[in-house]
């Protein structure tokens, strides 16, 4: 049985794709953007007094909404999967002291503090609020978690590149110090001083405030610039591949979990499951959606991972639920769809496109046989 706290926890979870959770994320994003927009306006010196009052009021309301959200998150903390082994009070402490809990608390402290004790807002209030709202935004976007995971997965490769970066940086600063110290002692007089030039050159920023004057110094600068491009390209490459692998891995795990709900796939063997998972795409349908229209050409079949659909046969109807499939007849018979199919509840479907269907059927005849047997039964000649 799901309690109201568990349901609320699902809505607050940034990884959940339920419509309620998506609506909550949208509202949260809008509030953060309003908060940022108002604090940006508030930071303009000499703005109209009434406008300033209005934006500060809006910031206070956003702060109150976030305070309410903080209280809800604290209440739901015992339902976080990583904290279910703790008693509720300990789980709430754990969450409050986690990075996400601290960021959420920081985002509400200035506004709630000011409202509660009538404190005078600090002069740099706007700048601080923008930073805190941005921090909150990054802590709650699923993309930010993805970046965190990619950096964690690629930590060893990134460390090697950073060590290379450090070696080139120190070598460049040392050589530039040797080459330039006589001509520009105030800039290249020591290796730590020369490091500023090295870092500006290696990152290809090139402010131009420090320029080597000697021929040797310029040769070194050329090498440093080219190495900088190489190091940055390497970093971008590592992060890009890390991203695409992490996204694929997440999709694979999600589809794998959904596939486990379809009995047809149980017992077909690990290799066949892996082939199936790689070809299926998960799709969400709201209640009342027409998934298949009678007479339309068929280009895919569907497995129901969650929810119920109604197959509108004439004259009667058939209900298909979690674990069942439909849309196979048009593919097997190469005919138009034989019935309308409408969702009765919100549904998660696994969709298999026609070319993948025939490839899978060729590779795994047992699977094809089971689908054909069900289609024959449905045609009434099985
Ligand atoms: P298709 O013809 O591609 O599109 C309509 C789908 O309805 C059809 O494939 C079957 O998957 C499904 N269908 C047709 N007849 C029945 C039935 N008697 N029972 C359950 N499902 C059916």
Short mmCIF file of C-alpha atoms and ligand atoms in Angstrom, two decimals:
data_model
loop_
_atom_site.label_atom_id
_atom_site.label_comp_id
_atom_site.label_asym_id
_atom_site.label_seq_id
_atom_site.Cartn_x
_atom_site.Cartn_y
_atom_site.Cartn_z
CA UNK A 1 0.00 0.00 0.00
CA UNK A 2 1.38 3.43 -0.90
CA UNK A 3 1.01 6.06 1.81
CA UNK A 4 0.46 9.73 1.01
CA UNK A 5 4.08 10.37 2.08
CA UNK A 6 5.37 7.80 -0.43
CA UNK A 7 3.23 9.35 -3.18
CA UNK A 8 4.55 12.81 -2.32
CA UNK A 9 8.11 11.47 -2.28
CA UNK A 10 7.64 10.20 -5.86
CA UNK A 11 6.47 13.66 -6.94
CA UNK A 12 9.51 15.31 -5.35
CA UNK A 13 12.00 12.84 -6.90
CA UNK A 14 13.86 14.50 -9.84
CA UNK A 15 14.35 11.12 -11.57
CA UNK A 16 10.68 10.12 -11.68
CA UNK A 17 8.81 10.55 -14.99
CA UNK A 18 5.25 10.52 -13.56
CA UNK A 19 3.06 13.41 -14.81
CA UNK A 20 2.66 14.79 -11.25
CA UNK A 21 6.43 14.80 -10.76
CA UNK A 22 6.92 16.54 -14.12
CA UNK A 23 4.36 19.21 -13.23
CA UNK A 24 6.08 19.75 -9.87
CA UNK A 25 9.49 20.11 -11.57
CA UNK A 26 8.02 22.60 -14.04
CA UNK A 27 6.50 24.69 -11.21
CA UNK A 28 9.79 24.54 -9.28
CA UNK A 29 11.76 25.64 -12.34
CA UNK A 30 9.37 28.54 -12.94
CA UNK A 31 9.67 29.65 -9.29
CA UNK A 32 13.47 29.52 -9.47
CA UNK A 33 13.47 31.52 -12.72
CA UNK A 34 11.06 34.09 -11.22
CA UNK A 35 13.30 34.27 -8.13
CA UNK A 36 16.42 34.78 -10.27
CA UNK A 37 14.69 37.35 -12.53
CA UNK A 38 13.44 39.36 -9.53
CA UNK A 39 16.79 39.31 -7.75
CA UNK A 40 18.50 40.46 -10.97
CA UNK A 41 16.09 43.42 -11.16
CA UNK A 42 16.56 44.08 -7.42
CA UNK A 43 20.33 44.40 -7.97
CA UNK A 44 19.97 47.36 -10.39
CA UNK A 45 21.01 50.51 -8.48
CA UNK A 46 18.44 53.32 -8.33
CA UNK A 47 15.41 51.38 -9.65
CA UNK A 48 11.92 52.73 -9.03
CA UNK A 49 10.95 52.29 -5.36
CA UNK A 50 7.61 50.64 -6.14
CA UNK A 51 9.19 48.21 -8.58
CA UNK A 52 11.77 47.37 -5.93
CA UNK A 53 9.01 46.70 -3.38
CA UNK A 54 7.20 44.46 -5.89
CA UNK A 55 10.26 42.38 -6.77
CA UNK A 56 11.25 42.02 -3.11
CA UNK A 57 7.72 40.85 -2.34
CA UNK A 58 7.97 38.31 -5.18
CA UNK A 59 11.34 37.10 -3.85
CA UNK A 60 9.80 36.71 -0.39
CA UNK A 61 6.91 34.64 -1.85
CA UNK A 62 9.32 32.44 -3.80
CA UNK A 63 11.34 32.01 -0.60
CA UNK A 64 8.19 30.99 1.29
CA UNK A 65 7.27 28.46 -1.41
CA UNK A 66 10.77 26.98 -1.13
CA UNK A 67 10.46 26.88 2.66
CA UNK A 68 7.26 24.85 2.23
CA UNK A 69 9.04 22.56 -0.26
CA UNK A 70 11.92 22.15 2.22
CA UNK A 71 9.47 21.06 4.92
CA UNK A 72 7.88 18.53 2.52
CA UNK A 73 11.28 17.12 1.49
CA UNK A 74 12.28 16.79 5.13
CA UNK A 75 9.03 14.97 5.89
CA UNK A 76 9.47 12.59 2.92
CA UNK A 77 13.19 11.88 3.60
CA UNK A 78 12.46 8.44 5.20
CA UNK A 79 11.16 7.29 1.76
CA UNK A 80 14.44 8.03 -0.04
CA UNK A 81 15.65 4.58 -1.20
CA UNK A 82 19.15 5.18 0.22
CA UNK A 83 17.72 6.09 3.67
CA UNK A 84 15.01 3.44 4.15
CA UNK A 85 17.28 1.48 6.55
CA UNK A 86 17.21 4.38 9.05
CA UNK A 87 14.41 5.31 11.47
CA UNK A 88 12.39 8.37 10.30
CA UNK A 89 14.13 10.91 12.58
CA UNK A 90 17.61 9.68 11.60
CA UNK A 91 16.64 9.67 7.90
CA UNK A 92 15.49 13.32 8.18
CA UNK A 93 18.75 14.33 9.87
CA UNK A 94 20.69 12.46 7.21
CA UNK A 95 18.85 14.30 4.43
CA UNK A 96 19.13 17.71 6.17
CA UNK A 97 22.93 17.27 6.36
CA UNK A 98 23.26 15.96 2.77
CA UNK A 99 24.44 18.37 0.00
CA UNK A 100 20.85 18.59 -1.38
CA UNK A 101 19.44 19.34 2.10
CA UNK A 102 22.06 22.02 2.79
CA UNK A 103 21.49 23.69 -0.61
CA UNK A 104 17.72 23.75 -0.01
CA UNK A 105 18.20 25.22 3.45
CA UNK A 106 20.61 27.88 2.18
CA UNK A 107 18.14 28.89 -0.53
CA UNK A 108 15.46 29.70 2.06
CA UNK A 109 17.58 31.08 4.92
CA UNK A 110 17.94 34.74 3.81
CA UNK A 111 14.25 35.21 2.96
CA UNK A 112 12.75 33.26 5.87
CA UNK A 113 15.28 34.85 8.27
CA UNK A 114 14.33 38.32 7.05
CA UNK A 115 10.61 37.57 7.27
CA UNK A 116 10.77 35.90 10.66
CA UNK A 117 12.93 38.37 12.54
CA UNK A 118 12.38 41.44 10.41
CA UNK A 119 16.11 41.49 9.74
CA UNK A 120 17.51 44.09 7.40
CA UNK A 121 18.44 42.37 4.15
CA UNK A 122 22.19 42.62 3.51
CA UNK A 123 23.25 45.07 0.77
CA UNK A 124 24.50 42.19 -1.43
CA UNK A 125 21.23 40.34 -0.87
CA UNK A 126 20.41 40.13 -4.59
CA UNK A 127 23.79 38.72 -5.56
CA UNK A 128 23.67 36.14 -2.76
CA UNK A 129 20.09 35.12 -3.64
CA UNK A 130 20.95 34.66 -7.33
CA UNK A 131 23.84 32.38 -6.35
CA UNK A 132 21.65 30.38 -3.93
CA UNK A 133 18.80 30.01 -6.45
CA UNK A 134 21.29 28.86 -9.11
CA UNK A 135 22.69 26.34 -6.63
CA UNK A 136 19.16 25.05 -5.96
CA UNK A 137 18.48 24.86 -9.68
CA UNK A 138 21.59 22.76 -10.28
CA UNK A 139 20.92 20.52 -7.26
CA UNK A 140 17.43 19.56 -8.46
CA UNK A 141 17.78 19.21 -12.21
CA UNK A 142 18.15 15.56 -13.32
CA UNK A 143 20.85 16.79 -15.74
CA UNK A 144 23.00 17.94 -12.83
CA UNK A 145 22.89 14.47 -11.30
CA UNK A 146 23.84 13.07 -14.70
CA UNK A 147 26.88 15.37 -14.87
CA UNK A 148 27.84 14.30 -11.34
CA UNK A 149 27.59 10.63 -12.30
CA UNK A 150 29.57 11.11 -15.53
CA UNK A 151 32.36 12.89 -13.62
CA UNK A 152 32.34 10.10 -11.01
CA UNK A 153 32.43 7.34 -13.68
CA UNK A 154 35.24 9.03 -15.58
CA UNK A 155 37.17 10.15 -12.49
CA UNK A 156 40.27 8.07 -13.26
CA UNK A 157 40.62 9.25 -16.87
CA UNK A 158 39.89 12.83 -15.83
CA UNK A 159 42.54 12.59 -13.11
CA UNK A 160 45.14 11.42 -15.68
CA UNK A 161 44.29 14.39 -17.94
CA UNK A 162 44.42 16.81 -14.99
CA UNK A 163 47.84 15.43 -13.99
CA UNK A 164 49.03 15.94 -17.60
CA UNK A 165 47.57 19.45 -17.46
CA UNK A 166 49.50 20.13 -14.22
CA UNK A 167 52.77 18.78 -15.66
CA UNK A 168 52.50 20.94 -18.80
CA UNK A 169 51.52 23.95 -16.67
CA UNK A 170 54.50 23.70 -14.31
CA UNK A 171 56.92 22.90 -17.17
CA UNK A 172 55.62 25.88 -19.18
CA UNK A 173 55.89 28.25 -16.19
CA UNK A 174 59.43 27.02 -15.41
CA UNK A 175 60.66 27.38 -19.01
CA UNK A 176 59.00 30.80 -19.39
CA UNK A 177 60.62 31.90 -16.11
CA UNK A 178 64.06 30.86 -17.45
CA UNK A 179 63.46 32.56 -20.82
CA UNK A 180 61.79 35.78 -19.66
CA UNK A 181 62.97 36.59 -16.13
CA UNK A 182 65.75 38.93 -17.33
CA UNK A 183 63.43 40.93 -19.64
CA UNK A 184 60.29 40.97 -17.45
CA UNK A 185 61.33 40.27 -13.84
CA UNK A 186 58.09 41.60 -12.34
CA UNK A 187 56.00 39.06 -14.34
CA UNK A 188 58.32 36.09 -14.82
CA UNK A 189 60.62 36.70 -11.83
CA UNK A 190 59.58 33.48 -10.09
CA UNK A 191 57.88 30.24 -11.18
CA UNK A 192 54.68 31.00 -9.19
CA UNK A 193 54.53 34.42 -10.91
CA UNK A 194 54.99 32.80 -14.35
CA UNK A 195 52.13 30.36 -13.54
CA UNK A 196 49.54 33.09 -14.26
CA UNK A 197 50.87 33.45 -17.84
CA UNK A 198 51.04 29.63 -18.18
CA UNK A 199 47.43 29.08 -17.11
CA UNK A 200 46.06 31.90 -19.31
CA UNK A 201 47.97 30.47 -22.30
CA UNK A 202 47.35 26.75 -21.65
CA UNK A 203 43.58 27.27 -21.36
CA UNK A 204 43.82 29.28 -24.63
CA UNK A 205 42.19 32.26 -22.85
CA UNK A 206 44.97 34.68 -23.83
CA UNK A 207 44.09 37.93 -22.02
CA UNK A 208 47.21 39.45 -23.56
CA UNK A 209 48.19 41.16 -20.27
CA UNK A 210 51.44 39.15 -20.15
CA UNK A 211 53.32 38.46 -23.40
CA UNK A 212 56.71 36.73 -23.78
CA UNK A 213 59.30 39.01 -25.40
CA UNK A 214 62.22 36.66 -26.17
CA UNK A 215 62.31 34.23 -29.13
CA UNK A 216 62.68 31.25 -26.74
CA UNK A 217 59.73 32.49 -24.69
CA UNK A 218 57.54 32.69 -27.80
CA UNK A 219 58.53 29.20 -28.95
CA UNK A 220 57.49 27.89 -25.51
CA UNK A 221 54.22 29.86 -25.79
CA UNK A 222 53.48 28.16 -29.15
CA UNK A 223 53.95 24.70 -27.63
CA UNK A 224 51.82 25.59 -24.61
CA UNK A 225 48.95 26.89 -26.80
CA UNK A 226 48.93 23.73 -28.95
CA UNK A 227 49.09 21.50 -25.85
CA UNK A 228 46.21 23.52 -24.38
CA UNK A 229 44.00 22.77 -27.39
CA UNK A 230 44.95 19.07 -27.09
CA UNK A 231 44.15 18.88 -23.37
CA UNK A 232 40.80 20.67 -23.76
CA UNK A 233 39.84 18.43 -26.71
CA UNK A 234 40.75 15.38 -24.62
CA UNK A 235 38.60 16.61 -21.71
CA UNK A 236 35.65 17.35 -24.02
CA UNK A 237 36.00 13.90 -25.64
CA UNK A 238 36.11 12.07 -22.30
CA UNK A 239 33.03 13.92 -21.00
CA UNK A 240 31.08 13.49 -24.28
CA UNK A 241 31.65 9.72 -24.41
CA UNK A 242 30.98 9.49 -20.67
CA UNK A 243 27.66 11.26 -21.20
CA UNK A 244 26.50 9.11 -24.07
CA UNK A 245 27.48 5.90 -22.21
CA UNK A 246 25.69 6.99 -19.03
CA UNK A 247 22.51 7.92 -20.95
CA UNK A 248 22.58 4.54 -22.77
CA UNK A 249 23.21 2.71 -19.50
CA UNK A 250 20.29 4.46 -17.78
CA UNK A 251 17.92 3.73 -20.67
CA UNK A 252 19.09 0.11 -20.73
CA UNK A 253 18.46 -0.36 -16.98
CA UNK A 254 15.04 1.33 -17.20
CA UNK A 255 13.93 -0.80 -20.17
CA UNK A 256 15.34 -3.93 -18.52
CA UNK A 257 13.15 -3.30 -15.47
CA UNK A 258 10.08 -2.82 -17.69
CA UNK A 259 10.86 -5.92 -19.78
CA UNK A 260 10.85 -7.99 -16.58
CA UNK A 261 7.10 -7.24 -16.28
CA UNK A 262 6.30 -8.94 -19.62
CA UNK A 263 5.95 -12.74 -19.11
CA UNK A 264 6.66 -13.38 -22.82
CA UNK A 265 10.28 -12.39 -22.20
CA UNK A 266 10.79 -14.54 -19.10
CA UNK A 267 12.85 -17.61 -19.83
CA UNK A 268 14.11 -16.54 -23.27
CA UNK A 269 17.72 -16.41 -22.05
CA UNK A 270 20.09 -13.59 -21.15
CA UNK A 271 21.32 -12.97 -24.71
CA UNK A 272 17.80 -12.72 -26.12
CA UNK A 273 16.78 -10.36 -23.28
CA UNK A 274 19.79 -8.14 -24.00
CA UNK A 275 18.82 -8.08 -27.74
CA UNK A 276 15.21 -7.25 -26.85
CA UNK A 277 16.17 -4.49 -24.39
CA UNK A 278 18.49 -2.87 -26.92
CA UNK A 279 15.62 -2.59 -29.44
CA UNK A 280 12.71 -1.47 -27.27
CA UNK A 281 11.77 2.16 -26.59
CA UNK A 282 9.68 3.12 -23.55
CA UNK A 283 6.70 5.45 -24.22
CA UNK A 284 4.18 6.97 -21.86
CA UNK A 285 0.49 7.35 -22.88
CA UNK A 286 -2.11 9.29 -20.84
CA UNK A 287 -5.56 7.75 -20.21
CA UNK A 288 -7.87 7.89 -23.25
CA UNK A 289 -5.07 8.01 -25.85
CA UNK A 290 -5.67 6.22 -29.16
CA UNK A 291 -2.53 4.08 -29.54
CA UNK A 292 -3.59 2.10 -32.62
CA UNK A 293 -6.24 3.12 -35.16
CA UNK A 294 -8.20 0.51 -37.12
CA UNK A 295 -7.26 0.57 -40.82
CA UNK A 296 -3.99 2.48 -40.27
CA UNK A 297 -0.76 0.89 -41.50
CA UNK A 298 1.16 -0.94 -38.74
CA UNK A 299 4.80 -0.04 -38.17
CA UNK A 300 5.37 -1.33 -34.63
CA UNK A 301 4.06 -3.57 -31.87
CA UNK A 302 3.56 -2.72 -28.17
CA UNK A 303 4.19 -4.48 -24.86
CA UNK A 304 2.27 -3.10 -21.87
CA UNK A 305 4.73 -2.47 -19.00
CA UNK A 306 2.10 -0.67 -16.89
CA UNK A 307 -1.59 0.18 -17.29
CA UNK A 308 -4.57 -1.15 -19.24
CA UNK A 309 -5.84 -0.72 -22.81
CA UNK A 310 -9.12 -1.50 -24.50
CA UNK A 311 -9.05 -3.35 -27.85
CA UNK A 312 -12.22 -2.18 -29.61
CA UNK A 313 -13.25 -5.20 -31.63
CA UNK A 314 -16.62 -5.20 -33.30
CA UNK A 315 -19.00 -5.74 -31.59
CA UNK A 316 -17.32 -6.50 -28.25
CA UNK A 317 -14.13 -5.19 -26.58
CA UNK A 318 -11.18 -6.89 -24.92
CA UNK A 319 -9.11 -5.43 -22.09
CA UNK A 320 -5.36 -6.03 -22.18
CA UNK A 321 -3.28 -5.30 -19.06
CA UNK A 322 0.32 -5.23 -17.80
CA UNK A 323 2.54 -7.89 -19.35
CA UNK A 324 0.38 -8.35 -22.51
CA UNK A 325 1.11 -7.18 -26.03
CA UNK A 326 -0.73 -5.90 -29.11
CA UNK A 327 -0.15 -4.61 -32.61
CA UNK A 328 1.57 -7.83 -33.72
CA UNK A 329 -1.10 -8.83 -36.28
CA UNK A 330 -0.48 -5.96 -38.70
CA UNK A 331 3.23 -6.82 -38.73
CA UNK A 332 2.76 -10.59 -39.14
CA UNK A 333 -0.05 -10.41 -41.70
CA UNK A 334 1.25 -7.24 -43.41
CA UNK A 335 -2.26 -5.84 -43.25
CA UNK A 336 -3.71 -2.62 -41.79
CA UNK A 337 -4.53 -2.51 -38.07
CA UNK A 338 -7.50 -4.76 -37.25
CA UNK A 339 -8.91 -2.72 -34.29
CA UNK A 340 -8.81 0.60 -32.44
CA UNK A 341 -6.81 0.43 -29.20
CA UNK A 342 -7.36 3.08 -26.52
CA UNK A 343 -5.66 3.42 -23.12
CA UNK A 344 -7.98 3.06 -20.11
CA UNK A 345 -5.38 4.25 -17.58
CA UNK A 346 -2.03 6.00 -17.93
CA UNK A 347 0.20 3.43 -19.60
CA UNK A 348 3.89 2.77 -20.07
CA UNK A 349 4.48 0.79 -23.26
CA UNK A 350 7.56 -0.80 -24.72
CA UNK A 351 7.50 -0.16 -28.46
CA UNK A 352 9.19 -2.48 -30.96
CA UNK A 353 9.55 -1.05 -34.49
CA UNK A 354 8.81 -3.30 -37.49
CA UNK A 355 12.43 -3.77 -38.73
CA UNK A 356 13.52 -4.66 -35.18
CA UNK A 357 10.55 -7.02 -34.83
CA UNK A 358 11.61 -9.04 -37.90
CA UNK A 359 15.28 -9.02 -36.90
CA UNK A 360 14.42 -10.28 -33.40
CA UNK A 361 12.04 -12.88 -34.82
CA UNK A 362 14.87 -14.16 -37.06
CA UNK A 363 17.37 -14.31 -34.20
CA UNK A 364 15.02 -15.80 -31.59
CA UNK A 365 12.52 -18.20 -33.25
CA UNK A 366 10.99 -19.23 -29.86
CA UNK A 367 9.95 -15.64 -29.23
CA UNK A 368 8.51 -15.31 -32.75
CA UNK A 369 6.58 -18.58 -32.27
CA UNK A 370 4.99 -17.38 -29.01
CA UNK A 371 3.86 -14.10 -30.64
CA UNK A 372 2.53 -15.94 -33.72
CA UNK A 373 0.62 -18.41 -31.50
CA UNK A 374 -1.10 -15.55 -29.65
CA UNK A 375 -1.91 -13.80 -32.95
CA UNK A 376 -3.43 -17.06 -34.29
CA UNK A 377 -5.51 -17.43 -31.13
CA UNK A 378 -6.72 -13.85 -31.53
CA UNK A 379 -7.63 -14.42 -35.18
CA UNK A 380 -9.74 -17.27 -33.93
CA UNK A 381 -7.95 -19.96 -35.88
CA UNK A 382 -5.48 -21.03 -33.18
P1 LIG B 1 -3.11 -5.13 -35.09
O1 LIG B 1 -4.06 -5.65 -36.10
O2 LIG B 1 -1.75 -4.73 -35.55
O3 LIG B 1 -3.79 -3.88 -34.35
C1 LIG B 1 -4.90 -4.13 -33.54
C2 LIG B 1 -4.50 -5.13 -32.50
O4 LIG B 1 -5.53 -5.57 -31.64
C3 LIG B 1 -4.07 -6.42 -33.16
O5 LIG B 1 -2.93 -6.21 -33.93
C4 LIG B 1 -3.96 -7.32 -31.98
O6 LIG B 1 -2.74 -7.13 -31.32
C5 LIG B 1 -5.08 -6.82 -31.10
N1 LIG B 1 -6.21 -7.77 -31.18
C6 LIG B 1 -6.94 -8.11 -32.26
N2 LIG B 1 -7.86 -9.06 -31.94
C7 LIG B 1 -7.69 -9.30 -30.60
C8 LIG B 1 -8.33 -10.18 -29.66
N3 LIG B 1 -9.35 -10.98 -30.02
N4 LIG B 1 -7.89 -10.16 -28.39
C9 LIG B 1 -6.90 -9.34 -28.01
N5 LIG B 1 -6.26 -8.52 -28.85
C10 LIG B 1 -6.64 -8.48 -30.14
#
